[in-house]
Coordinates of C-alpha atoms in Angstrom, one line a residue:
X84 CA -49.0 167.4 101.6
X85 CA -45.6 165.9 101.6
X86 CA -47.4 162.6 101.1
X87 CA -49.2 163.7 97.7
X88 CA -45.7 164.9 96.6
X89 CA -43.3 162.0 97.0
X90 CA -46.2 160.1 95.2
X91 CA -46.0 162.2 92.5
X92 CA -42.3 162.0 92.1
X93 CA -42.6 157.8 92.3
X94 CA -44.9 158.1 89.7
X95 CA -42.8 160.4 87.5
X96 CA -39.5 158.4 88.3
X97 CA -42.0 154.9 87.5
X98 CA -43.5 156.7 84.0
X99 CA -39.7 157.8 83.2
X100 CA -38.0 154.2 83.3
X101 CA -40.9 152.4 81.6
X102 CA -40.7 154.8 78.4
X103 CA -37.2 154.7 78.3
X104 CA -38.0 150.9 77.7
X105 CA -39.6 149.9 75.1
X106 CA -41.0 146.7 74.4
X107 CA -41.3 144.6 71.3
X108 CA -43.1 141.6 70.3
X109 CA -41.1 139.8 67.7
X110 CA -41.1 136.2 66.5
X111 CA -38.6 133.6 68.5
X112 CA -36.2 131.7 67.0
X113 CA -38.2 128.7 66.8
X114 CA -40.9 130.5 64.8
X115 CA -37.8 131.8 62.2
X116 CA -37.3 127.8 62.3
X117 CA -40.6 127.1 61.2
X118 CA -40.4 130.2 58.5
X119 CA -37.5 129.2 56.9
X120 CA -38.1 125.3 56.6
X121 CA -41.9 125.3 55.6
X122 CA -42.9 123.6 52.4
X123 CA -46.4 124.7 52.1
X124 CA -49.8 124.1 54.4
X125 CA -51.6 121.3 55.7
X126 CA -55.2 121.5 56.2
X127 CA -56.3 120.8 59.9
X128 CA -58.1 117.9 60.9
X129 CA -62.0 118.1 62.4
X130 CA -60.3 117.2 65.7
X131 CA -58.0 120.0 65.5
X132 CA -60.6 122.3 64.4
X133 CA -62.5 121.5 67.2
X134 CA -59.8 121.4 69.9
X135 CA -58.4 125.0 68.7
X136 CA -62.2 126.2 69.0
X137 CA -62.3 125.0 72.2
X138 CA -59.5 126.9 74.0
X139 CA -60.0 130.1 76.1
X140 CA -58.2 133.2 74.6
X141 CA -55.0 134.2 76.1
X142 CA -54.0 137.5 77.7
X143 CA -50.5 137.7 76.6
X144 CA -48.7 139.7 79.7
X145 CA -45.0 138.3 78.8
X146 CA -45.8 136.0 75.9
X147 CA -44.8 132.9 77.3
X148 CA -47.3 130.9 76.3
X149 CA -49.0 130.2 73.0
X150 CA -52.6 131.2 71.8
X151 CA -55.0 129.6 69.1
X152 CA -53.6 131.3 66.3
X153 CA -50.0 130.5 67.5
X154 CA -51.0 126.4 67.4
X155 CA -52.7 126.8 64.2
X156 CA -49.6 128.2 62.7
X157 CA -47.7 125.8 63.8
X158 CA -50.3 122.8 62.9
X159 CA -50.7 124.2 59.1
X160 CA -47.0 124.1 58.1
X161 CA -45.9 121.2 55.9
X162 CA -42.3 120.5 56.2
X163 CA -40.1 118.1 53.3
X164 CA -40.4 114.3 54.4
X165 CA -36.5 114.3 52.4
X166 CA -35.0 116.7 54.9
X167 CA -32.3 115.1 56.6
X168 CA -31.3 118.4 58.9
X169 CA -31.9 117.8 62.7
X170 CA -33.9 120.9 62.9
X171 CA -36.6 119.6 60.8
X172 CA -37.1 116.5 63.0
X173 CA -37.1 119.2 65.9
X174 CA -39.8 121.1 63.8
X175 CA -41.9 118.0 63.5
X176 CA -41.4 116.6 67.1
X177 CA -42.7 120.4 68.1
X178 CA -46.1 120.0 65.6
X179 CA -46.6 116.6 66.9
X180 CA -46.4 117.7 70.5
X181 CA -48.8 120.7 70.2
X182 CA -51.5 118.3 67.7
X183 CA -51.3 115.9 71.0
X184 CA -51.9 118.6 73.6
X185 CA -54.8 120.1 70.8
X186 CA -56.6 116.8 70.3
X187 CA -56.2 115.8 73.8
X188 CA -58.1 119.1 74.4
X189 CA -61.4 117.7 72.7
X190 CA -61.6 115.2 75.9
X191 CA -61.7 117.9 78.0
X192 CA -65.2 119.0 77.1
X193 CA -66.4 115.9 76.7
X194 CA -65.9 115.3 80.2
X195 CA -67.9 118.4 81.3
X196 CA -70.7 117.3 79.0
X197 CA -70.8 113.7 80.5
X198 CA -70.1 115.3 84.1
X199 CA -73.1 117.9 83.6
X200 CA -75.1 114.9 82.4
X201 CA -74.6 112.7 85.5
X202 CA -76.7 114.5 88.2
X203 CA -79.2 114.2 85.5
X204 CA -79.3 110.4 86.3
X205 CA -78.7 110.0 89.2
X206 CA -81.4 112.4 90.8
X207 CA -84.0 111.5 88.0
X208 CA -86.5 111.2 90.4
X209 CA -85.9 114.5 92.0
X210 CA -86.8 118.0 91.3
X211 CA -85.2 119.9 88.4
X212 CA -84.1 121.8 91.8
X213 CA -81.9 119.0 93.1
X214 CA -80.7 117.9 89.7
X215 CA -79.0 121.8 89.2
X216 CA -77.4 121.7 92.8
X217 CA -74.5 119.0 91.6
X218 CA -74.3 119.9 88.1
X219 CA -71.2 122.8 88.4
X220 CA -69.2 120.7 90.5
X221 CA -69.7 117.7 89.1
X222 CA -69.1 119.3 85.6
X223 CA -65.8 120.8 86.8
X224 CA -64.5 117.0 88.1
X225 CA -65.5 115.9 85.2
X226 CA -63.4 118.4 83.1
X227 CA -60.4 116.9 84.9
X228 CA -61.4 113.5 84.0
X229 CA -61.6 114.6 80.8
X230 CA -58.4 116.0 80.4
X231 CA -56.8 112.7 82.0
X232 CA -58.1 110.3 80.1
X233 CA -57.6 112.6 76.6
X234 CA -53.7 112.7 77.4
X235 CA -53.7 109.2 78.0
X236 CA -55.9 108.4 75.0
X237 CA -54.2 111.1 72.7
X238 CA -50.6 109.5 74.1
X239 CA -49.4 112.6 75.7
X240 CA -48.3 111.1 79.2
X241 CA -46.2 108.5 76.9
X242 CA -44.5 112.1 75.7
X243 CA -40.7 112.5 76.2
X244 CA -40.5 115.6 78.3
X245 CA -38.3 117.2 76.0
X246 CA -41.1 116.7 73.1
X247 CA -43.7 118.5 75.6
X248 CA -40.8 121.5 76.1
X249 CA -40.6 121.8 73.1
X250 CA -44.5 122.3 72.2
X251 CA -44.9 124.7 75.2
X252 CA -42.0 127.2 73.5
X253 CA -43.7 130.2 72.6
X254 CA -44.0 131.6 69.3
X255 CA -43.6 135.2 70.0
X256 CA -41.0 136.7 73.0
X257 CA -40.7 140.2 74.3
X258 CA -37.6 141.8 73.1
X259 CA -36.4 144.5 75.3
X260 CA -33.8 147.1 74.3
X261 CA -30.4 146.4 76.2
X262 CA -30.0 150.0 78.2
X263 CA -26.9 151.9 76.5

């Protein structure tokens, strides 16, 4: 009995803190950047298109990362070729960073396509039985090769690190009241 009610009081004291917590997503301050300096919009290319399509959704637990919509955002805005402030430059270095790693995505399914295709060849004189045996492992090494050879074609392992940082900062944080 005791068990069941020290459980209860963890669960009260747990429920208590989290609502006296609330959380909010708001934009970062690089997304404010992007607000405040955007010209108009640029319409995507077919390989952005495609790459964007291509990514998985993602469950935003602590919005570190960003998602599809986040990229596109980012990928639409038009920025004055004039500017001479350093944040511009910083804007553009950031859309160039997160086209590379969106483009570079394209190669990724092209190499489960070519890895699914290969047991295909290479057991054409076997049973459809044999042929479907490989074709999941095979597919998944050849996602990896894909996503190799798309950052070295795209020209993201020729990236300054600081340019790939700067791509990988989230658009939207978790603001948490300070506790008064």
């Amino acid at each position: 009995r005791s068990h069941f009610g020290s459980s209860r009081v963890l669960l009260q004291k747990l429920s208590s803190e989290s609502a006296a917590m609330p959380k909010l997503v708001v934009p970062s301050d690089v997304t404010i950047a992007e607000e405040r300096y955007n010209v108009g919009k640029k319409k995507l290319t077919w390989m952005q298109s495609f790459g964007l399509l291509g990514m998985a959704p993602t469950l935003h637990l602590a919005y570190n990362r960003n998602d599809t919509s986040d990229m596109r955002a980012v990928l639409t805005k038009k920025y004055d070729a004039m500017a001479s402030d350093p944040i511009v430059e910083i804007l553009r270095t950031r859309q160039e960073s997160i086209r590379k790693q969106v483009v570079a995505h394209n190669f990724m399914w092209v190499g489960v396509a070519v890895g699914a295709a290969l047991p295909f060849w290479s057991f054409r004189k076997y049973d459809w039985k044999a042929k479907a045996i490989p074709i999941p492992f095979v597919a998944y090494g050849g996602s990896w090769a894909g996503r190799v050879i798309g950052d070295i074609a795209i020209g993201r392992t020729g990236e300054y690190s600081r340019d790939q940082f700067l791509g990988s900062l989230p658009a939207k944080q978790m603001y948490v009241l300070p506790e008064q």
